[in-house]
């Protein structure tokens, strides 16, 4: 049981490049979410999903896209990277809203 | 004003001290979570509370729904407790968790 996995662990991009951050969970959780963590700020919700085929925006969705074609996977796409997207990104999953969340190890992204 | 406020922001304690971290929130919630973020960056869930009190080892979490306040206590603190402790509110009727900015705890041997 791997829990929540994220790849890559580290990534450096140039402004304007695109990339996908991968997230997968093997606990059959319905709820998955993406957060970014910046110094001096709490975790902020980017996008979330309450089940396969269902996604919605969080607090800071601009510049990011998501899809949920399977229960297990919830990739986050950066369409055209900007220096303001330099951050640590965490994926999390839980059975339902309000339940204990299980976090991935994080992806540290730097945009030059 | 943030909807979830934690205090203190930073805390240094001597090994063995009793530690309290506070969390106040301004929204109606279905649950309140306490998380621990290790120096290496990983985040683990410590407690999920909707009422009362929970205990796990040396950690105790309490919540007062009427006062919209929760506390995390660490008894007999140890250097391995050094981490950032994060409070997160799960607002009623939404799927959007709201996080505090965290309390950075350092326990000295």
PDB file of C-alpha atoms in Angstrom:
ATOM      1  CA  UNK A   1       0.000   0.000   0.000  1.00  0.00           C
ATOM      2  CA  UNK A   2       1.958   3.017  -1.284  1.00  0.00           C
ATOM      3  CA  UNK A   3      -0.532   5.667  -0.072  1.00  0.00           C
ATOM      4  CA  UNK A   4      -0.249   8.914  -2.046  1.00  0.00           C
ATOM      5  CA  UNK A   5       2.629   9.201  -4.492  1.00  0.00           C
ATOM      6  CA  UNK A   6       3.816  12.275  -6.361  1.00  0.00           C
ATOM      7  CA  UNK A   7       6.294  12.717  -9.167  1.00  0.00           C
ATOM      8  CA  UNK A   8       8.639  14.388  -9.719  1.00  0.00           C
ATOM      9  CA  UNK A   9      10.134  15.362  -6.351  1.00  0.00           C
ATOM     10  CA  UNK A  10      11.985  18.335  -7.828  1.00  0.00           C
ATOM     11  CA  UNK A  11      11.558  20.256 -11.061  1.00  0.00           C
ATOM     12  CA  UNK A  12      13.065  23.374 -12.597  1.00  0.00           C
ATOM     13  CA  UNK A  13      11.208  25.045 -15.465  1.00  0.00           C
ATOM     14  CA  UNK A  14      11.768  28.099 -17.594  1.00  0.00           C
ATOM     15  CA  UNK A  15       9.053  30.709 -17.884  1.00  0.00           C
ATOM     16  CA  UNK A  16       6.501  29.655 -20.463  1.00  0.00           C
ATOM     17  CA  UNK A  17       7.186  25.921 -20.306  1.00  0.00           C
ATOM     18  CA  UNK A  18       4.403  23.492 -19.494  1.00  0.00           C
ATOM     19  CA  UNK A  19       4.492  20.395 -17.355  1.00  0.00           C
ATOM     20  CA  UNK A  20       2.333  17.914 -15.477  1.00  0.00           C
ATOM     21  CA  UNK A  21       2.721  17.012 -11.826  1.00  0.00           C
ATOM     22  CA  UNK A  22       1.566  13.470 -11.229  1.00  0.00           C
ATOM     23  CA  UNK A  23      -0.409  12.264  -8.213  1.00  0.00           C
ATOM     24  CA  UNK A  24      -1.723   8.783  -7.548  1.00  0.00           C
ATOM     25  CA  UNK A  25      -3.340   7.047  -4.578  1.00  0.00           C
ATOM     26  CA  UNK A  26      -4.095   3.379  -3.992  1.00  0.00           C
ATOM     27  CA  UNK A  27      -6.602   3.746  -1.129  1.00  0.00           C
ATOM     28  CA  UNK A  28      -9.706   4.079  -3.331  1.00  0.00           C
ATOM     29  CA  UNK A  29     -10.321   7.573  -1.953  1.00  0.00           C
ATOM     30  CA  UNK A  30     -12.983   9.660  -3.657  1.00  0.00           C
ATOM     31  CA  UNK A  31     -11.674  13.074  -2.594  1.00  0.00           C
ATOM     32  CA  UNK A  32      -8.365  14.348  -3.970  1.00  0.00           C
ATOM     33  CA  UNK A  33      -6.861  17.795  -3.891  1.00  0.00           C
ATOM     34  CA  UNK A  34      -3.849  19.840  -4.897  1.00  0.00           C
ATOM     35  CA  UNK A  35      -2.282  22.462  -2.634  1.00  0.00           C
ATOM     36  CA  UNK A  36       0.603  24.847  -2.910  1.00  0.00           C
ATOM     37  CA  UNK A  37       2.705  25.879   0.058  1.00  0.00           C
ATOM     38  CA  UNK A  38       4.564  29.177   0.061  1.00  0.00           C
ATOM     39  CA  UNK A  39       6.732  30.672   2.832  1.00  0.00           C
ATOM     40  CA  UNK A  40       4.683  32.470   5.476  1.00  0.00           C
ATOM     41  CA  UNK A  41       1.383  31.246   4.069  1.00  0.00           C
ATOM     42  CA  UNK A  42      -0.799  28.285   4.871  1.00  0.00           C
ATOM     43  CA  UNK A  43      -1.457  25.536   2.378  1.00  0.00           C
ATOM     44  CA  UNK A  44      -3.745  26.904  -0.324  1.00  0.00           C
ATOM     45  CA  UNK A  45      -6.151  24.809  -2.333  1.00  0.00           C
ATOM     46  CA  UNK A  46      -5.617  24.888  -6.104  1.00  0.00           C
ATOM     47  CA  UNK A  47      -8.138  22.352  -7.408  1.00  0.00           C
ATOM     48  CA  UNK A  48     -10.000  19.415  -5.955  1.00  0.00           C
ATOM     49  CA  UNK A  49     -12.039  16.431  -7.094  1.00  0.00           C
ATOM     50  CA  UNK A  50     -14.846  14.568  -5.350  1.00  0.00           C
ATOM     51  CA  UNK A  51     -14.719  11.594  -7.703  1.00  0.00           C
ATOM     52  CA  UNK A  52     -13.749  10.439 -11.180  1.00  0.00           C
ATOM     53  CA  UNK A  53     -14.914  12.938 -13.772  1.00  0.00           C
ATOM     54  CA  UNK A  54     -15.684  15.660 -11.213  1.00  0.00           C
ATOM     55  CA  UNK A  55     -13.307  18.548 -10.507  1.00  0.00           C
ATOM     56  CA  UNK A  56     -13.684  22.054  -9.116  1.00  0.00           C
ATOM     57  CA  UNK A  57     -11.606  25.125  -8.437  1.00  0.00           C
ATOM     58  CA  UNK A  58     -10.080  25.992  -5.119  1.00  0.00           C
ATOM     59  CA  UNK A  59      -8.681  29.243  -3.804  1.00  0.00           C
ATOM     60  CA  UNK A  60      -5.850  29.741  -6.339  1.00  0.00           C
ATOM     61  CA  UNK A  61      -6.753  27.937  -9.596  1.00  0.00           C
ATOM     62  CA  UNK A  62      -5.368  30.376 -12.182  1.00  0.00           C
ATOM     63  CA  UNK A  63      -2.624  28.912 -14.376  1.00  0.00           C
ATOM     64  CA  UNK A  64      -3.438  25.316 -13.440  1.00  0.00           C
ATOM     65  CA  UNK A  65      -5.632  22.621 -14.976  1.00  0.00           C
ATOM     66  CA  UNK A  66      -6.702  19.254 -13.594  1.00  0.00           C
ATOM     67  CA  UNK A  67      -8.589  16.197 -14.740  1.00  0.00           C
ATOM     68  CA  UNK A  68      -9.751  13.025 -12.961  1.00  0.00           C
ATOM     69  CA  UNK A  69     -10.274  10.209 -15.429  1.00  0.00           C
ATOM     70  CA  UNK A  70      -9.757   7.488 -12.801  1.00  0.00           C
ATOM     71  CA  UNK A  71     -10.234   7.245  -9.037  1.00  0.00           C
ATOM     72  CA  UNK A  72      -6.501   6.696  -8.581  1.00  0.00           C
ATOM     73  CA  UNK A  73      -4.933   9.563 -10.558  1.00  0.00           C
ATOM     74  CA  UNK A  74      -5.225  13.329 -10.286  1.00  0.00           C
ATOM     75  CA  UNK A  75      -2.612  15.138 -12.405  1.00  0.00           C
ATOM     76  CA  UNK A  76      -1.994  18.882 -12.158  1.00  0.00           C
ATOM     77  CA  UNK A  77      -1.006  20.693 -15.348  1.00  0.00           C
ATOM     78  CA  UNK A  78       0.858  23.976 -15.528  1.00  0.00           C
ATOM     79  CA  UNK A  79      -0.032  25.432 -18.894  1.00  0.00           C
ATOM     80  CA  UNK A  80       2.584  28.199 -19.175  1.00  0.00           C
ATOM     81  CA  UNK A  81       4.821  28.346 -16.124  1.00  0.00           C
ATOM     82  CA  UNK A  82       5.448  31.678 -14.408  1.00  0.00           C
ATOM     83  CA  UNK A  83       7.925  32.587 -11.620  1.00  0.00           C
ATOM     84  CA  UNK A  84       4.902  33.146  -9.315  1.00  0.00           C
ATOM     85  CA  UNK A  85       4.252  29.406  -9.538  1.00  0.00           C
ATOM     86  CA  UNK A  86       7.521  28.624  -7.780  1.00  0.00           C
ATOM     87  CA  UNK A  87       6.297  26.696  -4.759  1.00  0.00           C
ATOM     88  CA  UNK A  88       6.030  23.317  -3.093  1.00  0.00           C
ATOM     89  CA  UNK A  89       3.020  21.358  -4.341  1.00  0.00           C
ATOM     90  CA  UNK A  90       1.217  18.732  -2.293  1.00  0.00           C
ATOM     91  CA  UNK A  91      -1.405  16.280  -3.412  1.00  0.00           C
ATOM     92  CA  UNK A  92      -3.767  14.812  -0.802  1.00  0.00           C
ATOM     93  CA  UNK A  93      -6.617  12.330  -0.682  1.00  0.00           C
ATOM     94  CA  UNK A  94      -9.338  11.294   1.738  1.00  0.00           C
ATOM     95  CA  UNK A  95     -12.507   9.203   1.814  1.00  0.00           C
ATOM     96  CA  UNK A  96     -14.679  12.270   1.888  1.00  0.00           C
ATOM     97  CA  UNK A  97     -14.680  15.956   2.675  1.00  0.00           C
ATOM     98  CA  UNK A  98     -13.762  16.568   6.304  1.00  0.00           C
ATOM     99  CA  UNK A  99     -12.100  13.174   6.685  1.00  0.00           C
ATOM    100  CA  UNK A 100      -8.429  12.608   7.502  1.00  0.00           C
ATOM    101  CA  UNK A 101      -6.309  13.637   4.542  1.00  0.00           C
ATOM    102  CA  UNK A 102      -3.290  11.651   3.398  1.00  0.00           C
ATOM    103  CA  UNK A 103      -0.580  13.766   1.804  1.00  0.00           C
ATOM    104  CA  UNK A 104       1.946  12.956  -0.869  1.00  0.00           C
ATOM    105  CA  UNK A 105       5.639  13.788  -0.274  1.00  0.00           C
ATOM    106  CA  UNK A 106       5.450  17.013  -2.282  1.00  0.00           C
ATOM    107  CA  UNK A 107       7.010  18.420  -5.445  1.00  0.00           C
ATOM    108  CA  UNK A 108       9.373  21.365  -5.196  1.00  0.00           C
ATOM    109  CA  UNK A 109       8.971  23.447  -8.352  1.00  0.00           C
ATOM    110  CA  UNK A 110      11.183  26.338  -9.368  1.00  0.00           C
ATOM    111  CA  UNK A 111      10.277  28.521 -12.347  1.00  0.00           C
ATOM    112  CA  UNK A 112      13.090  30.677 -13.660  1.00  0.00           C
TER     113      UNK A 112
ATOM    114  CA  UNK B   1      -8.161  38.461   8.934  1.00  0.00           C
ATOM    115  CA  UNK B   2      -7.504  34.801   8.140  1.00  0.00           C
ATOM    116  CA  UNK B   3     -10.347  32.396   8.749  1.00  0.00           C
ATOM    117  CA  UNK B   4      -7.952  30.103  10.622  1.00  0.00           C
ATOM    118  CA  UNK B   5      -5.448  31.674  13.001  1.00  0.00           C
ATOM    119  CA  UNK B   6      -2.735  29.878  14.935  1.00  0.00           C
ATOM    120  CA  UNK B   7      -0.603  30.994  17.839  1.00  0.00           C
ATOM    121  CA  UNK B   8       2.191  31.194  18.530  1.00  0.00           C
ATOM    122  CA  UNK B   9       3.918  31.307  15.145  1.00  0.00           C
ATOM    123  CA  UNK B  10       7.192  30.118  16.643  1.00  0.00           C
ATOM    124  CA  UNK B  11       7.890  28.260  19.862  1.00  0.00           C
ATOM    125  CA  UNK B  12      11.119  27.081  21.448  1.00  0.00           C
ATOM    126  CA  UNK B  13      10.910  24.744  24.421  1.00  0.00           C
ATOM    127  CA  UNK B  14      13.225  22.723  26.597  1.00  0.00           C
ATOM    128  CA  UNK B  15      12.941  18.958  26.529  1.00  0.00           C
ATOM    129  CA  UNK B  16      10.281  17.798  28.969  1.00  0.00           C
ATOM    130  CA  UNK B  17       8.163  20.958  28.868  1.00  0.00           C
ATOM    131  CA  UNK B  18       4.401  20.928  28.357  1.00  0.00           C
ATOM    132  CA  UNK B  19       3.518  22.655  25.086  1.00  0.00           C
ATOM    133  CA  UNK B  20       0.274  24.221  23.913  1.00  0.00           C
ATOM    134  CA  UNK B  21      -0.499  25.410  20.394  1.00  0.00           C
ATOM    135  CA  UNK B  22      -3.746  27.266  19.764  1.00  0.00           C
ATOM    136  CA  UNK B  23      -6.048  27.496  16.760  1.00  0.00           C
ATOM    137  CA  UNK B  24      -9.036  29.809  16.313  1.00  0.00           C
ATOM    138  CA  UNK B  25     -11.379  29.711  13.360  1.00  0.00           C
ATOM    139  CA  UNK B  26     -14.256  31.868  12.208  1.00  0.00           C
ATOM    140  CA  UNK B  27     -16.258  29.492  10.003  1.00  0.00           C
ATOM    141  CA  UNK B  28     -18.712  26.727  10.799  1.00  0.00           C
ATOM    142  CA  UNK B  29     -16.911  23.436  10.464  1.00  0.00           C
ATOM    143  CA  UNK B  30     -17.610  19.748  10.054  1.00  0.00           C
ATOM    144  CA  UNK B  31     -14.168  18.886  11.460  1.00  0.00           C
ATOM    145  CA  UNK B  32     -10.912  20.412  12.645  1.00  0.00           C
ATOM    146  CA  UNK B  33      -7.611  18.764  11.792  1.00  0.00           C
ATOM    147  CA  UNK B  34      -4.145  18.948  13.279  1.00  0.00           C
ATOM    148  CA  UNK B  35      -1.246  18.128  10.978  1.00  0.00           C
ATOM    149  CA  UNK B  36       2.474  17.756  11.541  1.00  0.00           C
ATOM    150  CA  UNK B  37       5.023  18.770   8.917  1.00  0.00           C
ATOM    151  CA  UNK B  38       8.428  17.241   9.443  1.00  0.00           C
ATOM    152  CA  UNK B  39      11.648  19.168   8.741  1.00  0.00           C
ATOM    153  CA  UNK B  40      11.985  17.080   5.570  1.00  0.00           C
ATOM    154  CA  UNK B  41       8.648  18.458   4.341  1.00  0.00           C
ATOM    155  CA  UNK B  42       6.312  15.480   4.693  1.00  0.00           C
ATOM    156  CA  UNK B  43       2.849  16.162   6.153  1.00  0.00           C
ATOM    157  CA  UNK B  44       0.983  13.695   8.344  1.00  0.00           C
ATOM    158  CA  UNK B  45      -2.400  13.956   9.951  1.00  0.00           C
ATOM    159  CA  UNK B  46      -2.375  13.821  13.750  1.00  0.00           C
ATOM    160  CA  UNK B  47      -6.005  14.324  14.731  1.00  0.00           C
ATOM    161  CA  UNK B  48      -9.437  14.912  13.295  1.00  0.00           C
ATOM    162  CA  UNK B  49     -11.861  16.476  15.775  1.00  0.00           C
ATOM    163  CA  UNK B  50     -15.520  17.372  15.632  1.00  0.00           C
ATOM    164  CA  UNK B  51     -16.037  17.628  19.397  1.00  0.00           C
ATOM    165  CA  UNK B  52     -14.362  17.039  22.731  1.00  0.00           C
ATOM    166  CA  UNK B  53     -10.880  15.680  23.105  1.00  0.00           C
ATOM    167  CA  UNK B  54      -8.587  13.062  21.572  1.00  0.00           C
ATOM    168  CA  UNK B  55      -5.321  11.615  22.844  1.00  0.00           C
ATOM    169  CA  UNK B  56      -2.576   9.751  21.061  1.00  0.00           C
ATOM    170  CA  UNK B  57       0.537   9.007  23.069  1.00  0.00           C
ATOM    171  CA  UNK B  58       1.910  12.317  24.363  1.00  0.00           C
ATOM    172  CA  UNK B  59      -0.342  14.367  22.081  1.00  0.00           C
ATOM    173  CA  UNK B  60      -3.732  15.687  23.159  1.00  0.00           C
ATOM    174  CA  UNK B  61      -6.114  17.703  20.998  1.00  0.00           C
ATOM    175  CA  UNK B  62      -9.192  19.531  22.257  1.00  0.00           C
ATOM    176  CA  UNK B  63     -11.905  21.542  20.576  1.00  0.00           C
ATOM    177  CA  UNK B  64     -14.555  23.947  21.837  1.00  0.00           C
ATOM    178  CA  UNK B  65     -17.155  24.263  19.079  1.00  0.00           C
ATOM    179  CA  UNK B  66     -19.025  27.150  20.748  1.00  0.00           C
ATOM    180  CA  UNK B  67     -15.861  29.238  21.101  1.00  0.00           C
ATOM    181  CA  UNK B  68     -14.466  28.101  17.696  1.00  0.00           C
ATOM    182  CA  UNK B  69     -11.160  27.205  19.299  1.00  0.00           C
ATOM    183  CA  UNK B  70      -8.897  24.177  19.368  1.00  0.00           C
ATOM    184  CA  UNK B  71      -5.660  23.388  21.175  1.00  0.00           C
ATOM    185  CA  UNK B  72      -2.902  20.873  20.602  1.00  0.00           C
ATOM    186  CA  UNK B  73      -0.920  19.863  23.678  1.00  0.00           C
ATOM    187  CA  UNK B  74       2.331  17.959  23.812  1.00  0.00           C
ATOM    188  CA  UNK B  75       3.266  16.488  27.180  1.00  0.00           C
ATOM    189  CA  UNK B  76       6.894  15.744  28.087  1.00  0.00           C
ATOM    190  CA  UNK B  77       8.183  17.290  24.851  1.00  0.00           C
ATOM    191  CA  UNK B  78      11.147  15.716  23.090  1.00  0.00           C
ATOM    192  CA  UNK B  79      13.509  17.009  20.376  1.00  0.00           C
ATOM    193  CA  UNK B  80      11.865  14.630  17.894  1.00  0.00           C
ATOM    194  CA  UNK B  81       8.645  16.670  18.327  1.00  0.00           C
ATOM    195  CA  UNK B  82      10.395  19.543  16.512  1.00  0.00           C
ATOM    196  CA  UNK B  83       8.225  20.232  13.472  1.00  0.00           C
ATOM    197  CA  UNK B  84       5.639  22.620  12.090  1.00  0.00           C
ATOM    198  CA  UNK B  85       2.144  21.983  13.447  1.00  0.00           C
ATOM    199  CA  UNK B  86      -0.727  23.029  11.206  1.00  0.00           C
ATOM    200  CA  UNK B  87      -4.377  23.509  12.042  1.00  0.00           C
ATOM    201  CA  UNK B  88      -6.913  22.973   9.228  1.00  0.00           C
ATOM    202  CA  UNK B  89     -10.650  23.628   9.215  1.00  0.00           C
ATOM    203  CA  UNK B  90     -13.069  21.624   7.092  1.00  0.00           C
ATOM    204  CA  UNK B  91     -15.951  24.094   6.611  1.00  0.00           C
ATOM    205  CA  UNK B  92     -19.471  22.721   6.738  1.00  0.00           C
ATOM    206  CA  UNK B  93     -21.041  22.184   3.344  1.00  0.00           C
ATOM    207  CA  UNK B  94     -17.876  22.610   1.269  1.00  0.00           C
ATOM    208  CA  UNK B  95     -14.931  20.499   0.264  1.00  0.00           C
ATOM    209  CA  UNK B  96     -12.464  23.350   0.711  1.00  0.00           C
ATOM    210  CA  UNK B  97     -10.169  22.956   3.703  1.00  0.00           C
ATOM    211  CA  UNK B  98      -8.716  26.164   5.185  1.00  0.00           C
ATOM    212  CA  UNK B  99      -5.260  25.991   6.724  1.00  0.00           C
ATOM    213  CA  UNK B 100      -3.520  28.034   9.358  1.00  0.00           C
ATOM    214  CA  UNK B 101       0.011  29.257   8.655  1.00  0.00           C
ATOM    215  CA  UNK B 102       1.501  26.798  11.117  1.00  0.00           C
ATOM    216  CA  UNK B 103       3.426  26.876  14.400  1.00  0.00           C
ATOM    217  CA  UNK B 104       7.114  26.116  14.151  1.00  0.00           C
ATOM    218  CA  UNK B 105       8.155  24.190  17.257  1.00  0.00           C
ATOM    219  CA  UNK B 106      11.748  23.573  18.256  1.00  0.00           C
ATOM    220  CA  UNK B 107      12.450  21.402  21.304  1.00  0.00           C
ATOM    221  CA  UNK B 108      15.950  21.672  22.702  1.00  0.00           C
ATOM    222  CA  UNK B 109      17.710  18.782  24.424  1.00  0.00           C
TER     223      UNK B 109
END
